[in-house]
Amino acid sequence: MLKIKNIHASIDGKEILKGLNLEVKPGEVHTIMGPNGSGKSTLASVLAGREEYEITKGEIFFKGQNLLEMDPEVRAREGVFLAFQYPVEIPGVSSINFLKTAVNEVRKHKNLPALGGADFLKLMKEKQKMVEMDTTLTNRSVNEGFSGGEKKRFEIFQMAMLEPTLGILDETDSGLDIDALKVVANGVNLLRSKERAFVVITHYQRLLDYIIPDVVHVLYNGQIIKTGGKELALELEARGYDWVKEEFNEKVIG
Amino acid sequence: MTTTLPTTTTTERFLREFEVLKFQLQEQNPDWVFKIRNEAIQNFKQLGIPTRKNELWKYTSLEKIVAQEYSHNGVCNRTIQTHPLPWERDGVRAIQYLESIHIVTYNGNYVASLSSTDQLPKSAIVCGFSKACENHAELLQKYFSKIASFEKDAVLALNTAFVQNGLFIYIPKNVSIEKPIHIQNIVDNKEGVYYFQRNIVVLDARAQANIIETYHSSSPGIWSEVNEISVAQEAQLTYHKLQNDLPLLKQITHTTISQAQKSFVHTGTYTMNAQWVRNNLHFLLEGEHTETHLNGLYLTKGNEFVDNHSLVDHKMPNCYSNELYKGIMNDQSTAVFNGKVFVHKDAQKTNAYQSNKNIVLTDEAKIYTKPELEIYADDVKCSHGATTGQLDQEALFYLRARGISEENARALLLKAFMGDVLNTIKLDALKKHLEELINKL
Ligand SMILES: Nc1ncnc2c1ncn2[C@@H]1O[C@H](COP(=O)(O)OP(=O)(O)OP(=O)(O)O)[C@@H](O)[C@H]1O
Ligand SMILES: [Mg+2]
């Protein structure tokens, strides 16, 4: 579904991703861990189509199509969803209006008829239940004045509404209390299917108790330097990153 | 000397024109009106047409504009032309769904045949300015040139000297006009002309009215409109001005609103699709416990120019004023906001707020904003501020990342930006009309 080949990305002339490779197949859940500043959010931004990043080398294919040629909105309509690490507040844009516009633009792209008011509200109710989303939040402006946890929950709610094929979660677990973490994880698990894949960026193995990944990667200095099964996350939690870095350096030098 | 400065020429042209019209004006108007005109032209002679050296006209070369537009036709001094009216263009007339008392002026003249003033209570007065000079002299004398002083203002002086057209609206004590009064001002003439219009609106004690003024013209020229509005004690007025249909005409408006104690006034000034506009809006708070809201929205594109100057003069204690103006500038257009709040020494317990926010969409578009507070009382609550920025790129990306097209995402964000001005409009039909106009921009 997603093939990233030797991607190099820079911002303001500084190279952040330095030859990154990753392949995600339908139905899989991949976790990306790695120290602060290693390039995890950069990867997520590049996938979502942020224009500030310059791709100097490499290719990305999504469902066989060249992802890098698509505008951000086209990527979203094709099924890429990024749950932002820092969702922006948009005062004056009502959450409901925003969601309705988004859902219907995605539907239009899929040649589906636009949802009318009643059908849309029904869908919203159903998904709200799924992520135990406080209904008063959707009556407010997008993210405006939401608490950190509420913002994250709202991201997952949007994902549930838009039903993407690839969900990228950038530290959605950060700042969540235990109950909220379970709710978010549960939301993701309910969305898991044979056709749908997830890339879960996190610092904490705790989340992986609830969302069990198929593959765990370590991203360091713009590259994936180690890949393993879910037990790798436990090992990282216990031992930190130094041993992985050393192992990698030896391999490179040797 | 054969060469004179352009300043001298335009000013002198007006002076000469006054000499020509003088006898006609003297004949047409009662003496007291002519006396005021004479003072005004003397005053204008002293002041001259403002140039950019005048601080209040810093970004607008009025002198240049007058020189350009003021072709051989000079001051428009025609009497009413009637049917067929050439201005009936698609969509111009109506504010859809607005049920209103309709008043039409054509080249500044009140057109009774197209107005629906029969819906007004008998005690209310609506008539043309010239007619009011004759028939309602006693009333009019209290207001004409009494609310807005031309002493330091050349544009006002000029208007006062020449004006023969406009409206007189009088709402007596305790009378509430439920239906909004929609004044549709139409100017139509093929050549460059200077038009003068004077509207005098009086709300007597505890009267209530909603007034909407719209402007329509497809011809060039300069349109000077002066509104003198008196809101007596406990009276309530909302006054909306929609400048939307002025592709060629340049418009200078001056509105002075005087408020007596416990009165309430809400103004909204909305400018879009207008080539060149200068609005002066002055509030004189003459009584205690008044409430004043000034809202404005200006959307400029192409090489349009919109300049809003406001003054809130807090003369008395315990008054509240709140000003919110927002602008979006596109292409190579220019906007100016200059808002002054003046709090006199005796105006204790004043609450005065002012805010101006702008979005500049291109590198070439410009906004000059200057919020000013001048406070001489010590027990007051005042704040002011201005912001200028671009469209929030983070927000734009967020919306697009959810599948929303760039165009729709921009529209959503701009609409959100304008929301807090539009949401102050209580007349749903007007709000909807504005939203539709904005969508079509
Ligand atoms: N505009 C910029 N100019 C220069 N460097 C930048 C710019 N934006 C981001 N960076 C750098 O890119 C690097 C990668 O940032 P990124 O946000 O991808 O890290 P991350 O792995 O997500 O970190 P964290 O775990 O803290 O979220 C950081 O060193 C950051 O400072
Ligand atoms: Mg990050």
XYZ file of C-alpha atoms and ligand atoms in Angstrom:
727
model
C 0.000 0.000 0.000
C 2.741 2.429 0.960
C 6.240 2.216 -0.472
C 8.830 4.742 0.576
C 12.042 4.417 -1.362
C 15.233 6.146 -0.301
C 13.496 9.402 0.573
C 15.582 12.511 1.255
C 13.739 15.541 2.585
C 15.023 18.888 3.742
C 13.594 22.053 5.189
C 15.195 25.479 4.965
C 18.206 23.828 3.397
C 18.680 21.353 6.247
C 18.386 17.678 5.391
C 16.135 15.869 7.876
C 15.266 12.593 6.163
C 18.371 10.976 4.789
C 17.453 7.995 2.682
C 14.496 6.475 4.426
C 12.891 3.225 3.289
C 9.602 1.804 4.479
C 6.985 -0.543 3.126
C 3.555 -0.929 4.659
C 1.100 -3.567 3.460
C -2.675 -3.494 3.814
C -3.862 -4.643 7.224
C -0.525 -3.971 8.926
C 0.262 -1.766 11.878
C 3.748 -0.280 11.909
C 5.207 1.558 14.844
C 7.928 4.149 14.485
C 9.941 5.022 17.549
C 13.025 7.156 17.864
C 14.644 9.963 19.808
C 13.408 13.553 19.722
C 14.315 15.361 16.547
C 15.094 12.204 14.602
C 12.581 13.054 11.865
C 9.378 11.191 12.780
C 7.059 14.161 12.397
C 8.955 15.169 9.284
C 8.145 11.806 7.756
C 4.491 12.227 8.713
C 4.436 15.737 7.193
C 6.052 14.551 3.992
C 3.424 11.838 3.688
C 0.597 14.298 4.292
C 2.020 16.717 1.725
C 3.333 19.659 3.660
C 4.783 22.007 1.072
C 7.596 23.435 3.202
C 9.592 20.219 2.794
C 11.715 19.751 -0.247
C 12.102 16.222 -1.484
C 15.571 16.053 -2.955
C 15.680 12.367 -3.707
C 13.567 9.226 -3.578
C 10.012 8.136 -4.300
C 6.812 7.389 -2.447
C 4.029 5.239 -3.819
C 0.609 4.956 -2.300
C -1.681 2.288 -3.727
C 0.622 2.240 -6.736
C 0.323 5.995 -7.377
C 3.047 8.593 -7.059
C 2.111 10.234 -3.779
C 4.565 13.105 -4.122
C 2.706 14.450 -7.140
C -0.544 14.827 -5.251
C -1.785 17.920 -3.418
C -2.460 17.397 0.287
C -6.225 17.351 -0.242
C -5.935 14.727 -2.962
C -3.837 12.529 -0.683
C -6.486 12.857 1.997
C -9.241 11.968 -0.437
C -7.212 8.994 -1.649
C -7.104 7.754 1.927
C -4.075 9.212 3.716
C -4.919 10.526 7.157
C -2.478 12.200 9.517
C -3.442 12.602 13.158
C -1.313 15.636 13.968
C 1.120 15.795 16.871
C 0.012 19.403 17.408
C -3.477 19.956 15.969
C -4.052 23.641 15.143
C -6.835 25.714 16.600
C -9.053 27.312 13.967
C -11.297 29.884 15.634
C -14.506 30.681 13.809
C -14.633 27.454 11.787
C -17.271 25.270 13.358
C -16.229 21.656 13.861
C -19.431 20.355 12.361
C -19.156 22.501 9.262
C -15.516 21.511 8.891
C -16.259 17.796 9.208
C -19.197 17.963 6.851
C -17.139 19.765 4.216
C -14.310 17.258 4.600
C -16.533 14.167 4.547
C -18.373 15.361 1.475
C -15.248 16.345 -0.437
C -13.844 12.876 0.218
C -17.138 11.303 -0.828
C -17.212 13.352 -4.006
C -13.746 12.091 -4.866
C -15.035 8.545 -4.456
C -18.060 9.323 -6.632
C -20.389 8.950 -3.693
C -23.326 11.310 -3.218
C -22.934 14.062 -0.624
C -24.407 13.306 2.779
C -27.397 15.408 3.698
C -27.839 16.966 7.111
C -29.674 14.066 8.707
C -27.402 11.335 7.355
C -24.352 13.294 8.346
C -25.581 13.752 11.899
C -26.320 10.056 12.106
C -22.810 9.185 10.984
C -21.404 11.667 13.444
C -23.351 10.221 16.335
C -22.205 6.734 15.521
C -18.531 7.715 15.322
C -18.767 9.914 18.363
C -19.832 6.896 20.340
C -16.957 4.900 18.931
C -14.320 7.263 20.306
C -16.412 8.405 23.265
C -16.192 11.918 21.971
C -17.841 14.606 24.063
C -20.665 15.977 21.918
C -20.206 19.519 23.169
C -16.796 19.619 21.474
C -18.252 19.317 18.004
C -20.388 22.350 18.706
C -17.263 24.450 19.073
C -14.716 25.839 16.637
C -12.108 23.366 15.392
C -9.767 22.584 18.306
C -10.368 25.995 19.815
C -9.744 25.893 23.524
C -9.647 22.080 23.492
C -7.415 20.514 26.102
C -4.416 18.547 24.865
C -6.249 15.264 25.340
C -9.414 16.571 23.697
C -7.462 17.597 20.637
C -6.011 14.097 20.290
C -9.385 12.507 20.714
C -10.805 14.844 18.102
C -8.100 13.718 15.661
C -9.141 10.085 16.103
C -12.769 11.081 15.736
C -11.963 12.769 12.418
C -10.146 9.635 11.324
C -13.201 7.554 12.169
C -15.371 9.947 10.150
C -13.131 9.973 7.078
C -12.340 6.232 7.109
C -8.910 6.452 5.482
C -6.905 3.516 4.122
C -3.711 4.686 5.790
C -3.819 6.238 9.236
C -0.668 7.957 10.462
C -0.768 8.726 14.179
C 1.894 11.164 15.289
C 2.240 10.812 19.059
C -1.487 10.648 19.500
C -0.845 8.996 22.870
C 1.223 11.879 24.262
C -0.629 13.813 26.910
C -3.446 11.322 27.232
C -4.544 9.944 30.588
C -4.892 6.165 30.923
C -8.619 6.145 30.201
C -8.278 8.394 27.166
C -5.403 6.248 25.923
C -7.623 3.174 26.043
C -10.395 4.986 24.228
C -8.077 6.180 21.466
C -6.498 2.727 21.136
C -9.910 1.152 21.062
C -10.948 3.556 18.302
C -7.938 2.538 16.240
C -8.569 -1.148 16.869
C -12.161 -0.821 15.735
C -10.898 0.743 12.505
C -8.332 -1.987 11.917
C -9.183 -4.118 8.929
C -7.626 -6.185 6.175
C -7.612 -3.184 3.821
C -6.514 -0.526 6.265
C -3.011 0.100 7.562
C -1.574 2.276 10.325
C 1.718 3.949 11.031
C 1.869 4.716 14.733
C 4.545 7.141 15.893
C 5.109 6.971 19.621
C 7.665 7.301 22.375
C 5.936 4.880 24.722
C 5.565 1.172 24.537
C 2.501 1.601 26.793
C 0.323 2.403 23.758
C 1.469 -0.818 22.146
C -0.158 -2.814 24.935
C -3.421 -1.669 23.419
C -2.548 -1.286 19.740
C -0.493 -4.339 18.986
C 1.859 -3.617 16.090
C 3.070 -6.015 13.452
C 6.382 -4.213 12.960
C 8.442 -1.796 15.045
C 10.994 0.563 13.450
C 13.610 2.785 14.987
C 14.052 6.108 13.214
C 17.311 7.834 13.953
C 18.953 10.768 12.223
C 16.615 10.604 9.241
C 16.912 6.887 8.595
C 15.310 3.694 9.776
C 18.148 1.994 11.541
C 16.426 -1.044 13.002
C 13.273 -3.021 12.387
C 11.809 -5.740 14.555
C 8.669 -7.257 15.998
C 6.603 -5.892 18.878
C 9.190 -7.162 21.388
C 11.627 -4.539 20.029
C 9.482 -1.840 21.646
C 9.825 -3.520 25.032
C 13.566 -3.773 24.584
C 13.806 -0.077 23.643
C 11.790 0.840 26.673
C 14.138 -1.116 28.902
C 17.464 -0.218 27.271
C 16.980 3.126 25.484
C 18.356 3.925 22.023
C 22.123 3.919 22.531
C 22.619 0.231 21.823
C 20.644 0.505 18.574
C 22.700 3.497 17.478
C 25.932 1.634 18.282
C 24.809 -1.480 16.478
C 23.950 0.662 13.451
C 27.214 2.585 13.512
C 29.188 -0.657 13.656
C 27.260 -1.988 10.705
C 27.910 1.183 8.719
C 31.599 1.341 9.573
C 32.058 -2.403 9.321
C 1.778 83.636 -13.379
C 0.218 81.228 -15.806
C 0.985 78.016 -13.922
C -0.761 77.405 -10.633
C -0.519 74.497 -8.271
C -3.185 71.853 -8.858
C -4.434 72.517 -5.319
C -5.284 76.026 -6.256
C -6.979 74.978 -9.436
C -9.420 72.473 -7.979
C -10.207 74.647 -4.999
C -10.655 77.640 -7.234
C -12.850 75.729 -9.598
C -15.262 75.021 -6.776
C -15.172 78.638 -5.670
C -15.908 79.818 -9.180
C -18.682 77.312 -9.520
C -20.234 78.606 -6.327
C -20.206 82.131 -7.743
C -22.090 80.875 -10.770
C -24.666 78.958 -8.766
C -24.986 81.544 -6.037
C -28.035 83.396 -7.279
C -29.878 80.259 -8.095
C -29.170 78.873 -4.622
C -30.168 82.135 -3.012
C -33.468 82.033 -4.802
C -34.233 78.421 -4.170
C -33.466 78.289 -0.461
C -34.677 80.190 2.560
C -32.259 82.810 3.846
C -31.062 80.803 6.816
C -29.889 78.017 4.516
C -28.119 80.412 2.208
C -26.404 82.022 5.146
C -24.963 78.650 6.156
C -23.845 77.990 2.590
C -22.037 81.286 2.494
C -20.195 80.564 5.710
C -19.330 77.121 4.424
C -17.844 78.354 1.165
C -15.830 80.979 3.017
C -14.555 78.245 5.236
C -13.771 76.027 2.282
C -11.834 78.880 0.723
C -9.638 78.994 3.810
C -9.096 75.256 4.006
C -8.830 74.247 0.358
C -9.165 70.693 -0.925
C -7.065 68.451 1.344
C -3.789 67.196 -0.001
C -1.669 64.388 1.394
C 0.036 66.893 3.638
C -3.129 66.882 5.700
C -2.669 64.124 8.307
C -6.253 62.940 7.859
C -5.753 62.517 4.133
C -2.306 61.026 4.283
C -3.018 57.995 2.127
C -5.579 59.562 -0.159
C -4.788 62.332 -2.519
C -8.223 63.871 -2.625
C -6.958 66.843 -4.498
C -5.626 64.588 -7.244
C -8.813 62.586 -7.414
C -10.987 65.629 -7.637
C -8.777 67.065 -10.366
C -9.069 63.822 -12.323
C -12.765 63.301 -11.970
C -13.943 66.818 -11.960
C -14.250 67.214 -15.663
C -16.083 69.935 -17.539
C -19.403 68.961 -15.991
C -18.657 70.204 -12.544
C -21.184 70.023 -9.800
C -24.266 67.987 -10.524
C -27.123 70.354 -10.159
C -29.939 68.677 -11.936
C -33.417 68.302 -10.773
C -35.151 64.997 -10.770
C -35.179 62.807 -13.795
C -37.832 60.199 -13.730
C -39.014 57.301 -15.808
C -37.625 55.270 -17.194
C -34.853 54.914 -14.680
C -31.825 53.486 -16.403
C -30.353 51.912 -13.307
C -32.502 48.857 -12.971
C -29.828 46.258 -13.389
C -29.972 42.653 -12.312
C -29.753 42.137 -8.620
C -29.080 45.756 -7.870
C -32.287 46.673 -6.220
C -33.249 44.101 -3.732
C -31.777 42.761 -0.603
C -33.418 39.432 -1.045
C -35.853 38.389 1.661
C -35.577 41.771 3.346
C -38.958 43.166 4.105
C -38.375 46.840 4.292
C -39.720 50.304 3.986
C -38.089 51.267 0.741
C -36.742 54.720 -0.008
C -35.060 55.579 -3.278
C -32.827 58.497 -4.103
C -31.730 59.121 -7.652
C -28.739 61.393 -8.199
C -29.385 62.461 -4.637
C -33.051 63.298 -5.179
C -35.753 61.613 -3.181
C -38.021 59.650 -5.523
C -41.390 59.449 -3.813
C -42.931 57.386 -6.583
C -40.496 54.551 -5.959
C -40.576 54.739 -2.194
C -42.958 52.941 0.107
C -43.150 55.440 2.925
C -46.898 54.909 3.301
C -45.922 52.161 5.701
C -44.506 54.708 8.098
C -46.662 56.130 10.870
C -48.265 59.451 9.899
C -46.266 61.369 12.457
C -42.946 60.390 10.873
C -41.411 62.556 8.173
C -39.557 61.434 5.092
C -38.910 63.973 2.377
C -36.245 65.436 0.135
C -33.706 67.835 1.570
C -34.847 70.890 -0.416
C -38.438 70.294 0.509
C -37.477 69.995 4.156
C -35.760 73.396 3.968
C -39.122 74.886 3.087
C -41.665 72.734 4.865
C -39.836 71.744 8.021
C -37.540 74.714 8.447
C -38.043 74.986 12.176
C -37.050 71.384 12.764
C -34.319 71.297 10.184
C -32.625 74.405 11.537
C -31.859 72.506 14.705
C -29.870 69.891 12.811
C -28.602 71.042 9.430
C -24.926 71.792 9.821
C -25.403 71.706 13.595
C -24.429 68.083 14.180
C -21.441 67.947 11.849
C -19.286 71.051 11.974
C -17.544 72.093 8.772
C -15.183 74.400 10.571
C -12.126 72.186 10.145
C -13.341 69.980 7.374
C -13.117 71.099 3.757
C -15.140 68.188 2.433
C -17.973 68.959 4.822
C -17.771 72.635 4.017
C -17.970 71.935 0.314
C -20.941 69.646 0.769
C -22.708 72.230 2.898
C -22.146 74.982 0.355
C -23.428 73.092 -2.634
C -25.813 70.423 -1.432
C -29.410 70.561 -2.622
C -30.276 66.914 -2.487
C -30.719 64.235 0.095
C -33.214 63.103 2.660
C -34.776 64.327 5.820
C -36.037 61.566 8.083
C -37.701 62.344 11.357
C -38.981 59.700 13.764
C -41.003 61.312 16.556
C -40.949 60.519 20.255
C -41.801 56.992 21.335
C -42.262 55.785 17.770
C -40.702 52.449 16.928
C -40.330 51.542 13.300
C -40.176 47.756 13.308
C -39.474 47.219 9.635
C -36.016 48.218 8.513
C -35.832 51.320 6.346
C -33.830 50.578 3.243
C -32.486 53.665 1.510
C -31.308 52.872 -1.931
C -29.095 55.570 -3.363
C -28.596 55.503 -7.081
C -26.336 57.721 -9.077
C -26.397 57.582 -12.798
C -24.720 59.855 -15.209
C -22.325 59.160 -17.971
C -19.794 61.853 -17.316
C -17.521 62.812 -14.456
C -19.546 64.804 -12.007
C -19.330 65.838 -8.396
C -22.507 64.891 -6.508
C -23.528 66.178 -3.142
C -26.037 64.523 -0.885
C -27.052 65.428 2.643
C -29.173 63.145 4.773
C -30.504 64.330 8.068
C -31.888 61.645 10.319
C -33.487 62.471 13.622
C -34.683 59.976 16.187
C -36.530 61.770 18.932
C -36.657 60.489 22.495
C -37.261 56.740 22.819
C -37.731 56.330 19.066
C -36.384 53.231 17.361
C -35.298 52.565 13.814
C -33.138 50.304 11.662
C -31.708 51.979 8.613
C -29.820 50.365 5.765
C -28.204 52.470 3.090
C -27.037 50.899 -0.144
C -25.301 52.638 -3.033
C -25.459 51.879 -6.695
C -23.775 53.445 -9.638
C -22.218 52.353 -12.853
C -21.009 55.817 -13.767
C -17.824 57.671 -12.900
C -17.647 60.768 -10.744
C -17.369 61.678 -7.099
C -20.186 61.285 -4.651
C -20.010 63.257 -1.442
C -22.543 62.071 1.084
C -22.921 63.688 4.466
C -25.170 62.217 7.122
C -26.109 64.156 10.192
C -27.823 61.876 12.648
C -29.282 62.844 15.969
C -30.277 60.140 18.430
C -32.169 61.608 21.349
C -32.360 60.186 24.838
C -33.170 56.501 25.118
C -33.602 56.240 21.368
C -32.174 53.245 19.524
C -30.727 53.186 16.062
C -28.995 50.599 13.952
C -27.434 52.035 10.850
C -25.906 49.848 8.167
C -24.045 51.117 5.171
C -23.396 48.758 2.302
C -21.022 50.040 -0.359
C -21.036 47.230 -2.800
C -21.965 48.437 -6.222
C -19.591 51.242 -7.069
C -17.289 49.999 -9.816
C -16.340 53.470 -11.085
C -17.762 56.102 -8.805
C -15.596 57.421 -6.022
C -17.406 57.913 -2.783
C -16.658 60.150 0.180
C -19.041 59.740 3.062
C -19.113 61.612 6.287
C -21.443 60.545 9.067
C -21.719 62.297 12.384
C -23.961 60.724 14.970
C -24.765 62.602 18.101
C -26.065 60.539 21.005
C -28.035 61.810 23.979
C -28.212 60.022 27.295
C -29.081 56.325 27.440
C -29.287 56.082 23.681
C -28.062 53.079 21.741
C -26.467 53.076 18.298
C -25.065 50.223 16.285
C -23.379 50.970 12.976
C -22.111 48.561 10.356
C -20.075 49.697 7.376
C -19.480 47.060 4.719
C -17.409 47.875 1.681
C -16.641 45.577 -1.233
C -16.747 45.925 -5.004
C -16.116 49.616 -4.593
C -13.379 51.360 -6.542
C -12.527 54.182 -4.189
C -14.141 54.910 -0.870
C -13.437 57.201 2.019
C -15.688 56.951 5.077
C -15.589 59.275 8.029
C -17.673 58.168 10.965
C -17.890 60.388 14.004
C -19.701 59.742 17.230
C -20.375 62.561 19.621
C -21.435 61.150 22.966
C -23.301 64.067 24.484
C -25.175 62.269 27.262
C -24.370 59.739 29.957
C -24.927 55.977 29.767
C -24.859 55.716 26.007
C -23.942 52.554 24.161
C -22.203 52.583 20.797
C -21.094 49.785 18.512
C -19.071 50.450 15.381
C -18.520 47.489 13.110
C -16.857 47.429 9.765
C -15.816 45.035 7.076
C -13.796 45.989 4.018
C -12.830 43.568 1.295
C -10.644 45.004 -1.410
C -9.303 43.584 -4.651
C -7.825 44.764 -7.950
C -6.628 48.289 -7.326
C -9.498 49.294 -5.080
C -8.949 51.743 -2.282
C -10.975 51.871 0.946
C -10.245 54.268 3.770
C -12.190 54.199 7.048
C -11.643 56.986 9.544
C -13.582 56.919 12.772
C -13.769 59.098 15.826
C -15.546 58.280 19.057
C -15.719 61.385 21.154
C -16.428 60.433 24.774
C -17.548 63.748 26.225
C -19.649 62.420 29.094
C -19.129 59.872 31.871
C -20.414 56.299 31.963
C -20.520 55.649 28.234
C -19.613 52.476 26.430
C -18.196 52.172 22.934
C -16.925 49.163 21.075
C -15.354 49.247 17.644
C -14.439 46.259 15.511
C -13.243 46.674 11.940
C -11.888 43.844 9.843
C -10.373 43.864 6.402
C -9.139 41.469 3.755
C -6.950 42.933 1.054
C -6.282 41.102 -2.191
C -4.318 41.830 -5.396
C -2.806 45.338 -5.415
C -5.553 46.940 -3.368
C -5.072 49.309 -0.463
C -7.040 49.882 2.710
C -6.669 52.389 5.496
C -8.053 52.222 8.998
C -7.727 55.139 11.331
C -9.729 54.937 14.518
C -9.572 57.491 17.212
C -11.096 57.267 20.645
C -11.039 60.515 22.548
C -11.916 60.477 26.246
C -12.470 63.909 27.785
C -11.413 64.819 31.277
C -14.935 64.578 32.644
C -15.768 61.331 30.912
C -15.049 59.127 33.923
C -16.092 55.458 33.898
C -15.749 55.339 30.150
C -15.525 51.903 28.608
C -14.002 52.146 25.172
C -12.706 49.281 23.088
C -11.299 49.285 19.636
C -9.912 46.585 17.446
C -8.788 46.440 13.832
C -7.747 43.152 12.244
C -6.493 42.604 8.743
C -5.515 39.829 6.408
C -3.310 40.738 3.498
C -3.535 38.084 0.803
C -0.767 39.196 -1.556
C 2.604 40.907 -1.392
C 1.285 43.918 -3.277
C -1.813 44.549 -1.184
C -1.465 47.139 1.557
C -3.069 48.136 4.810
C -2.252 51.240 6.798
C -3.756 50.956 10.234
C -3.616 53.424 13.052
C -5.690 52.917 16.164
C -5.461 55.910 18.481
C -6.485 56.446 22.068
C -6.394 59.837 23.665
C -7.460 59.752 27.299
C -7.753 62.651 29.714
C -9.877 60.959 32.386
C -8.314 58.667 34.981
C -11.043 56.194 35.854
C -11.638 54.472 32.527
C -11.382 51.084 30.866
C -9.979 51.390 27.373
C -8.175 49.104 25.011
C -7.170 49.194 21.420
C -5.175 47.109 19.039
C -4.487 46.311 15.445
C -3.230 43.168 13.795
C -2.171 42.473 10.255
C -1.253 39.074 8.963
C -1.590 36.541 6.239
C -3.938 33.654 6.053
C -2.906 31.127 8.706
C -0.844 28.627 6.690
C -0.956 25.986 9.437
C -4.728 26.130 9.527
C -4.882 26.033 5.744
C -2.765 22.885 5.675
C -4.820 21.276 8.420
C -8.023 21.749 6.426
C -6.463 20.519 3.196
C -5.054 17.488 5.011
C -8.667 16.519 5.653
C -9.525 16.541 1.972
C -10.845 20.089 1.696
C -9.765 21.845 -1.495
C -7.433 24.787 -1.146
C -10.117 27.100 -2.465
C -12.720 25.927 0.021
C -10.203 25.904 2.845
C -9.329 29.530 2.146
C -12.995 30.429 1.957
C -13.656 28.713 5.295
C -10.823 30.588 6.969
C -11.759 33.960 5.520
C -15.367 33.436 6.491
C -14.265 32.566 10.001
C -12.218 35.757 10.097
C -15.207 37.858 9.083
C -17.557 35.953 11.366
C -17.393 38.176 14.405
C -18.356 41.224 12.362
C -21.102 39.479 10.393
C -22.493 37.864 13.521
C -23.275 41.281 14.984
C -25.888 41.835 12.262
C -29.264 41.084 13.745
C -31.173 41.478 10.472
C -30.913 37.960 9.075
C -31.772 38.975 5.523
C -28.999 41.566 5.479
C -26.500 39.124 6.929
C -27.420 36.538 4.344
C -27.217 39.112 1.575
C -23.714 40.066 2.674
C -22.627 36.445 2.900
C -23.840 35.871 -0.633
C -22.012 38.950 -1.893
C -18.863 37.751 -0.174
C -19.200 34.294 -1.701
C -19.377 35.875 -5.145
C -16.207 37.936 -4.714
N 12.143 24.821 9.660
C 13.128 24.052 10.133
N 14.409 24.426 9.930
C 15.417 23.672 10.401
N 15.227 22.532 11.071
C 13.970 22.117 11.282
C 12.860 22.849 10.823
N 11.746 22.179 11.188
C 12.156 21.085 11.839
N 13.476 21.041 11.904
C 14.308 20.016 12.551
O 14.054 18.763 11.997
C 14.379 17.775 12.934
C 13.304 16.696 12.926
O 12.121 17.213 13.507
P 10.866 16.273 13.730
O 9.774 17.158 14.208
O 10.608 15.496 12.506
O 11.353 15.328 14.903
P 10.557 14.195 15.677
O 11.283 12.945 15.435
O 9.133 14.219 15.339
O 10.779 14.658 17.173
P 9.804 14.548 18.475
O 9.974 13.179 18.988
O 10.391 15.537 19.416
O 8.436 14.861 18.037
C 14.537 18.484 14.272
O 15.897 18.544 14.560
C 13.991 19.848 14.000
O 14.631 20.842 14.781
Mg 7.385 14.721 16.343
